[in-house]
PDB file of C-alpha atoms in Angstrom:
ATOM      1  CA  UNK A   1      -7.434 108.984  16.380  1.00 32.00           C
ATOM      2  CA  UNK A   2      -8.658 113.074  16.752  1.00 34.00           C
ATOM      3  CA  UNK A   3     -10.196 112.710  20.213  1.00 36.00           C
ATOM      4  CA  UNK A   4      -6.466 111.927  21.057  1.00 39.00           C
ATOM      5  CA  UNK A   5      -6.777 115.856  20.386  1.00 38.00           C
ATOM      6  CA  UNK A   6      -9.563 115.896  22.518  1.00 39.00           C
ATOM      7  CA  UNK A   7      -7.550 113.539  25.464  1.00 43.00           C
ATOM      8  CA  UNK A   8      -4.114 115.950  25.425  1.00 45.00           C
ATOM      9  CA  UNK A   9      -6.241 119.466  25.649  1.00 43.00           C
ATOM     10  CA  UNK A  10      -8.442 118.461  28.464  1.00 44.00           C
ATOM     11  CA  UNK A  11      -5.704 116.909  30.437  1.00 46.00           C
ATOM     12  CA  UNK A  12      -4.116 119.663  30.009  1.00 45.00           C
ATOM     13  CA  UNK A  13      -6.895 122.166  30.230  1.00 44.00           C
ATOM     14  CA  UNK A  14      -8.155 121.234  33.539  1.00 38.00           C
ATOM     15  CA  UNK A  15     -10.670 122.573  33.489  1.00 36.00           C
ATOM     16  CA  UNK A  16     -12.585 123.166  37.270  1.00 36.00           C
ATOM     17  CA  UNK A  17     -16.698 121.981  36.513  1.00 39.00           C
ATOM     18  CA  UNK A  18     -14.609 118.639  34.127  1.00 43.00           C
ATOM     19  CA  UNK A  19     -14.389 115.577  35.594  1.00 45.00           C
ATOM     20  CA  UNK A  20     -11.598 113.421  36.416  1.00 47.00           C
ATOM     21  CA  UNK A  21     -13.630 110.876  34.056  1.00 50.00           C
ATOM     22  CA  UNK A  22     -14.460 112.011  30.120  1.00 54.00           C
ATOM     23  CA  UNK A  23     -15.852 110.257  27.567  1.00 53.00           C
ATOM     24  CA  UNK A  24     -14.328 111.424  24.137  1.00 54.00           C
ATOM     25  CA  UNK A  25     -15.794 110.222  21.076  1.00 54.00           C
ATOM     26  CA  UNK A  26     -13.351 108.186  18.005  1.00 53.00           C
ATOM     27  CA  UNK A  27     -13.849 109.445  14.609  1.00 52.00           C
ATOM     28  CA  UNK A  28     -15.984 106.219  13.912  1.00 59.00           C
ATOM     29  CA  UNK A  29     -19.065 107.969  16.960  1.00 59.00           C
ATOM     30  CA  UNK A  30     -17.314 105.061  19.490  1.00 60.00           C
ATOM     31  CA  UNK A  31     -17.054 106.692  23.019  1.00 57.00           C
ATOM     32  CA  UNK A  32     -13.808 105.862  24.890  1.00 57.00           C
ATOM     33  CA  UNK A  33     -13.662 106.185  28.672  1.00 58.00           C
ATOM     34  CA  UNK A  34     -10.406 108.106  29.370  1.00 61.00           C
ATOM     35  CA  UNK A  35      -9.216 108.614  33.224  1.00 64.00           C
ATOM     36  CA  UNK A  36      -7.790 110.883  34.204  1.00 66.00           C
ATOM     37  CA  UNK A  37      -4.424 110.863  37.083  1.00 67.00           C
ATOM     38  CA  UNK A  38      -2.778 113.729  38.805  1.00 69.00           C
ATOM     39  CA  UNK A  39       0.949 113.516  40.292  1.00 72.00           C
ATOM     40  CA  UNK A  40       2.651 115.858  42.175  1.00 73.00           C
ATOM     41  CA  UNK A  41       5.355 116.786  44.862  1.00 72.00           C
ATOM     42  CA  UNK A  42       3.164 116.808  47.679  1.00 69.00           C
ATOM     43  CA  UNK A  43       0.642 114.017  46.187  1.00 63.00           C
ATOM     44  CA  UNK A  44       3.289 111.168  45.216  1.00 56.00           C
ATOM     45  CA  UNK A  45       0.050 108.217  44.945  1.00 57.00           C
ATOM     46  CA  UNK A  46      -3.164 108.455  42.807  1.00 50.00           C
ATOM     47  CA  UNK A  47      -5.447 111.299  43.715  1.00 50.00           C
ATOM     48  CA  UNK A  48      -9.137 111.144  44.674  1.00 48.00           C
ATOM     49  CA  UNK A  49     -11.938 110.724  42.463  1.00 46.00           C
ATOM     50  CA  UNK A  50     -13.541 113.108  42.009  1.00 48.00           C
ATOM     51  CA  UNK A  51     -13.720 116.628  39.423  1.00 49.00           C
ATOM     52  CA  UNK A  52      -9.973 117.695  38.331  1.00 54.00           C
ATOM     53  CA  UNK A  53     -10.727 121.287  40.178  1.00 59.00           C
ATOM     54  CA  UNK A  54     -10.318 119.758  44.230  1.00 62.00           C
ATOM     55  CA  UNK A  55      -7.275 118.406  43.130  1.00 69.00           C
ATOM     56  CA  UNK A  56      -3.542 120.026  43.781  1.00 75.00           C
ATOM     57  CA  UNK A  57      -3.139 121.755  40.439  1.00 76.00           C
ATOM     58  CA  UNK A  58      -0.053 123.923  39.724  1.00 80.00           C
ATOM     59  CA  UNK A  59      -1.306 126.480  37.713  1.00 79.00           C
ATOM     60  CA  UNK A  60       2.854 127.408  38.219  1.00 86.00           C
ATOM     61  CA  UNK A  61       4.298 124.419  37.836  1.00 86.00           C
ATOM     62  CA  UNK A  62       6.233 122.561  34.420  1.00 86.00           C
ATOM     63  CA  UNK A  63       3.239 119.876  33.481  1.00 83.00           C
ATOM     64  CA  UNK A  64       4.700 116.580  32.285  1.00 83.00           C
ATOM     65  CA  UNK A  65       1.818 114.261  30.460  1.00 82.00           C
ATOM     66  CA  UNK A  66       2.255 110.321  30.459  1.00 82.00           C
ATOM     67  CA  UNK A  67       0.211 108.147  28.328  1.00 76.00           C
ATOM     68  CA  UNK A  68       0.847 103.961  29.178  1.00 70.00           C
ATOM     69  CA  UNK A  69       1.644 101.631  27.211  1.00 63.00           C
ATOM     70  CA  UNK A  70      -0.410  98.474  24.917  1.00 59.00           C
ATOM     71  CA  UNK A  71      -2.974  97.271  27.341  1.00 62.00           C
ATOM     72  CA  UNK A  72      -1.754  98.844  30.405  1.00 70.00           C
ATOM     73  CA  UNK A  73      -3.113 100.857  32.611  1.00 72.00           C
ATOM     74  CA  UNK A  74      -2.220 103.933  35.288  1.00 74.00           C
ATOM     75  CA  UNK A  75      -0.883 100.952  37.016  1.00 76.00           C
ATOM     76  CA  UNK A  76       1.753 100.294  34.377  1.00 76.00           C
ATOM     77  CA  UNK A  77       5.315  99.423  34.919  1.00 76.00           C
ATOM     78  CA  UNK A  78       5.359 103.053  32.726  1.00 75.00           C
ATOM     79  CA  UNK A  79       4.205 104.496  35.158  1.00 77.00           C
ATOM     80  CA  UNK A  80       5.100 103.325  38.727  1.00 81.00           C
ATOM     81  CA  UNK A  81       8.869 104.214  37.531  1.00 83.00           C
ATOM     82  CA  UNK A  82       8.493 107.144  35.631  1.00 84.00           C
ATOM     83  CA  UNK A  83       5.873 109.901  38.427  1.00 85.00           C
ATOM     84  CA  UNK A  84       8.264 108.904  41.072  1.00 87.00           C
ATOM     85  CA  UNK A  85      11.603 109.650  38.277  1.00 89.00           C
ATOM     86  CA  UNK A  86       9.616 112.503  37.359  1.00 88.00           C
ATOM     87  CA  UNK A  87       9.065 113.898  40.427  1.00 90.00           C
ATOM     88  CA  UNK A  88      11.633 113.215  43.015  1.00 91.00           C
ATOM     89  CA  UNK A  89      14.034 115.248  39.838  1.00 92.00           C
ATOM     90  CA  UNK A  90      11.481 118.264  39.508  1.00 90.00           C
ATOM     91  CA  UNK A  91       8.320 120.385  41.551  1.00 91.00           C
ATOM     92  CA  UNK A  92       5.944 119.797  38.412  1.00 89.00           C
ATOM     93  CA  UNK A  93       2.324 118.343  37.869  1.00 84.00           C
ATOM     94  CA  UNK A  94       2.133 114.632  36.409  1.00 84.00           C
ATOM     95  CA  UNK A  95      -1.048 113.632  33.986  1.00 81.00           C
ATOM     96  CA  UNK A  96      -1.503 110.227  33.768  1.00 80.00           C
ATOM     97  CA  UNK A  97      -4.340 109.718  31.368  1.00 76.00           C
ATOM     98  CA  UNK A  98      -5.809 106.413  32.136  1.00 72.00           C
ATOM     99  CA  UNK A  99      -6.657 105.745  28.452  1.00 62.00           C
ATOM    100  CA  UNK A 100      -6.177 101.887  28.956  1.00 59.00           C
ATOM    101  CA  UNK A 101      -8.934 100.822  27.235  1.00 47.00           C
ATOM    102  CA  UNK A 102      -7.414 101.790  23.507  1.00 42.00           C
ATOM    103  CA  UNK A 103      -3.878 102.514  23.680  1.00 40.00           C
ATOM    104  CA  UNK A 104      -0.835 102.248  24.796  1.00 45.00           C
ATOM    105  CA  UNK A 105       3.002 103.550  24.761  1.00 65.00           C
ATOM    106  CA  UNK A 106       3.628 101.483  21.923  1.00 75.00           C
ATOM    107  CA  UNK A 107       1.068 103.276  19.895  1.00 78.00           C
ATOM    108  CA  UNK A 108       0.270 105.637  22.175  1.00 77.00           C
ATOM    109  CA  UNK A 109       4.185 106.807  21.131  1.00 83.00           C
ATOM    110  CA  UNK A 110       2.141 107.777  17.980  1.00 84.00           C
ATOM    111  CA  UNK A 111      -0.731 108.892  19.359  1.00 79.00           C
ATOM    112  CA  UNK A 112       0.784 111.872  21.423  1.00 82.00           C
ATOM    113  CA  UNK A 113       2.641 112.490  18.166  1.00 85.00           C
ATOM    114  CA  UNK A 114      -0.481 113.085  16.611  1.00 83.00           C
ATOM    115  CA  UNK A 115      -1.912 115.255  19.590  1.00 80.00           C
ATOM    116  CA  UNK A 116       1.268 117.112  19.528  1.00 81.00           C
ATOM    117  CA  UNK A 117       0.226 117.432  15.221  1.00 86.00           C
ATOM    118  CA  UNK A 118      -3.233 118.267  16.072  1.00 81.00           C
ATOM    119  CA  UNK A 119      -1.727 121.565  18.184  1.00 79.00           C
ATOM    120  CA  UNK A 120       0.668 123.180  16.328  1.00 85.00           C
ATOM    121  CA  UNK A 121       3.980 121.534  17.471  1.00 83.00           C
ATOM    122  CA  UNK A 122       4.306 123.707  20.106  1.00 79.00           C
ATOM    123  CA  UNK A 123       4.032 120.811  22.406  1.00 78.00           C
ATOM    124  CA  UNK A 124       7.632 121.445  24.180  1.00 77.00           C
ATOM    125  CA  UNK A 125       8.524 118.398  24.174  1.00 79.00           C
ATOM    126  CA  UNK A 126       7.544 114.468  23.495  1.00 84.00           C
ATOM    127  CA  UNK A 127       8.986 110.909  23.672  1.00 85.00           C
ATOM    128  CA  UNK A 128       8.012 108.336  21.519  1.00 87.00           C
ATOM    129  CA  UNK A 129       8.876 105.618  23.536  1.00 85.00           C
ATOM    130  CA  UNK A 130       9.465 102.299  21.289  1.00 86.00           C
ATOM    131  CA  UNK A 131       7.084 103.920  19.076  1.00 89.00           C
ATOM    132  CA  UNK A 132       4.663 100.482  17.633  1.00 87.00           C
ATOM    133  CA  UNK A 133       6.127  99.032  14.640  1.00 88.00           C
ATOM    134  CA  UNK A 134       2.980  96.867  12.652  1.00 86.00           C
ATOM    135  CA  UNK A 135       0.272  98.873  11.075  1.00 83.00           C
ATOM    136  CA  UNK A 136       2.187 102.258  11.428  1.00 85.00           C
ATOM    137  CA  UNK A 137       5.267 101.425   8.452  1.00 85.00           C
ATOM    138  CA  UNK A 138       3.972 102.910   5.837  1.00 88.00           C
ATOM    139  CA  UNK A 139       0.634 105.627   7.711  1.00 88.00           C
ATOM    140  CA  UNK A 140       1.494 109.197   7.201  1.00 89.00           C
ATOM    141  CA  UNK A 141      -0.102 109.441  11.013  1.00 88.00           C
ATOM    142  CA  UNK A 142       3.071 107.999  12.630  1.00 91.00           C
ATOM    143  CA  UNK A 143       5.232 110.578  14.614  1.00 91.00           C
ATOM    144  CA  UNK A 144       7.004 112.712  13.868  1.00 93.00           C
ATOM    145  CA  UNK A 145      10.120 115.225  14.847  1.00 95.00           C
ATOM    146  CA  UNK A 146       7.587 118.393  14.077  1.00 95.00           C
ATOM    147  CA  UNK A 147       5.157 117.330  16.012  1.00 90.00           C
ATOM    148  CA  UNK A 148       7.038 118.867  19.196  1.00 86.00           C
ATOM    149  CA  UNK A 149       8.891 122.433  19.345  1.00 88.00           C
ATOM    150  CA  UNK A 150      11.498 118.896  20.502  1.00 89.00           C
ATOM    151  CA  UNK A 151      11.309 115.127  19.974  1.00 89.00           C
ATOM    152  CA  UNK A 152      13.491 112.689  20.969  1.00 89.00           C
ATOM    153  CA  UNK A 153      12.716 108.887  20.655  1.00 91.00           C
ATOM    154  CA  UNK A 154      13.661 106.373  22.657  1.00 89.00           C
ATOM    155  CA  UNK A 155      14.032 101.882  20.072  1.00 92.00           C
ATOM    156  CA  UNK A 156      14.233  99.104  22.263  1.00 88.00           C
ATOM    157  CA  UNK A 157      12.620  96.137  20.119  1.00 88.00           C
ATOM    158  CA  UNK A 158      12.870  97.335  16.466  1.00 90.00           C
ATOM    159  CA  UNK A 159      11.773  95.327  13.403  1.00 85.00           C
ATOM    160  CA  UNK A 160      10.029  93.481  15.516  1.00 83.00           C
ATOM    161  CA  UNK A 161       7.419  95.553  18.025  1.00 87.00           C
ATOM    162  CA  UNK A 162       8.687  98.950  17.681  1.00 88.00           C
ATOM    163  CA  UNK A 163       9.858 100.587  14.421  1.00 91.00           C
ATOM    164  CA  UNK A 164      12.594 100.512  12.626  1.00 90.00           C
ATOM    165  CA  UNK A 165      13.866 103.557  11.513  1.00 93.00           C
ATOM    166  CA  UNK A 166      13.869 107.056  12.656  1.00 95.00           C
ATOM    167  CA  UNK A 167      11.535 109.352  13.916  1.00 94.00           C
ATOM    168  CA  UNK A 168      12.201 112.224  15.986  1.00 94.00           C
ATOM    169  CA  UNK A 169      14.945 114.942  16.090  1.00 95.00           C
ATOM    170  CA  UNK A 170      17.376 112.598  18.305  1.00 94.00           C
ATOM    171  CA  UNK A 171      16.606 108.972  17.909  1.00 96.00           C
ATOM    172  CA  UNK A 172      18.229 106.095  20.294  1.00 93.00           C
ATOM    173  CA  UNK A 173      18.468 102.867  20.059  1.00 94.00           C
ATOM    174  CA  UNK A 174      20.553 101.352  23.830  1.00 92.00           C
ATOM    175  CA  UNK A 175      21.553  98.505  22.678  1.00 91.00           C
ATOM    176  CA  UNK A 176      21.525  98.476  19.385  1.00 91.00           C
ATOM    177  CA  UNK A 177      17.665  98.882  19.841  1.00 89.00           C
ATOM    178  CA  UNK A 178      17.354  95.377  20.367  1.00 88.00           C
ATOM    179  CA  UNK A 179      17.445  92.902  23.527  1.00 85.00           C
ATOM    180  CA  UNK A 180      17.731  94.826  26.190  1.00 84.00           C
ATOM    181  CA  UNK A 181      19.724  94.154  29.201  1.00 87.00           C
ATOM    182  CA  UNK A 182      17.167  91.630  31.842  1.00 86.00           C
ATOM    183  CA  UNK A 183      15.081  91.378  29.651  1.00 84.00           C
ATOM    184  CA  UNK A 184      14.156  86.993  27.950  1.00 85.00           C
ATOM    185  CA  UNK A 185      11.938  88.079  25.516  1.00 80.00           C
ATOM    186  CA  UNK A 186      10.746  90.356  22.902  1.00 76.00           C
ATOM    187  CA  UNK A 187       7.672  91.862  25.258  1.00 74.00           C
ATOM    188  CA  UNK A 188       9.820  92.527  27.604  1.00 77.00           C
ATOM    189  CA  UNK A 189      12.463  94.979  25.355  1.00 66.00           C
ATOM    190  CA  UNK A 190       9.176  96.431  23.726  1.00 70.00           C
ATOM    191  CA  UNK A 191       8.039  96.618  27.451  1.00 66.00           C
TER     192      UNK A 191
END
């Protein structure tokens, strides 16, 4: 999971001589391909391939980093809904991290927390979207309220695929955290 800190630091740094594609080594030495996509109010479509320094990133804008869901990619519903919502509400930079080979919003929620923790808890806010339950019940690295200045968790499938119990400064349980309206399966509740 340490590679996730390098990934987030790379996404936030946007060093002009870095390519959009990066290989970051995991703790076991395995290389993970990470793909960074920048979207802004001026460029709502997926940016072209190439150097991050050639994008229209504006350091004066607030930057939001999104980490997609388990077995998803940059085109997942998670991103196609949230990116336009953020950009319609505010003039900002949105960096979408595509790590489809190894993480997701449920697992990604914990990884976002680990990244925030390793940045000293200085990330302004982190939202954990239905953080994973399997494998994280007693895991000391799970998402914590101290991972950012302000943390919130939204629980939509508690006790099945999503974590049961409070994790953040504020925890939301829409519809009691189960059986989301419009869903007829646990997978749908969790997505």
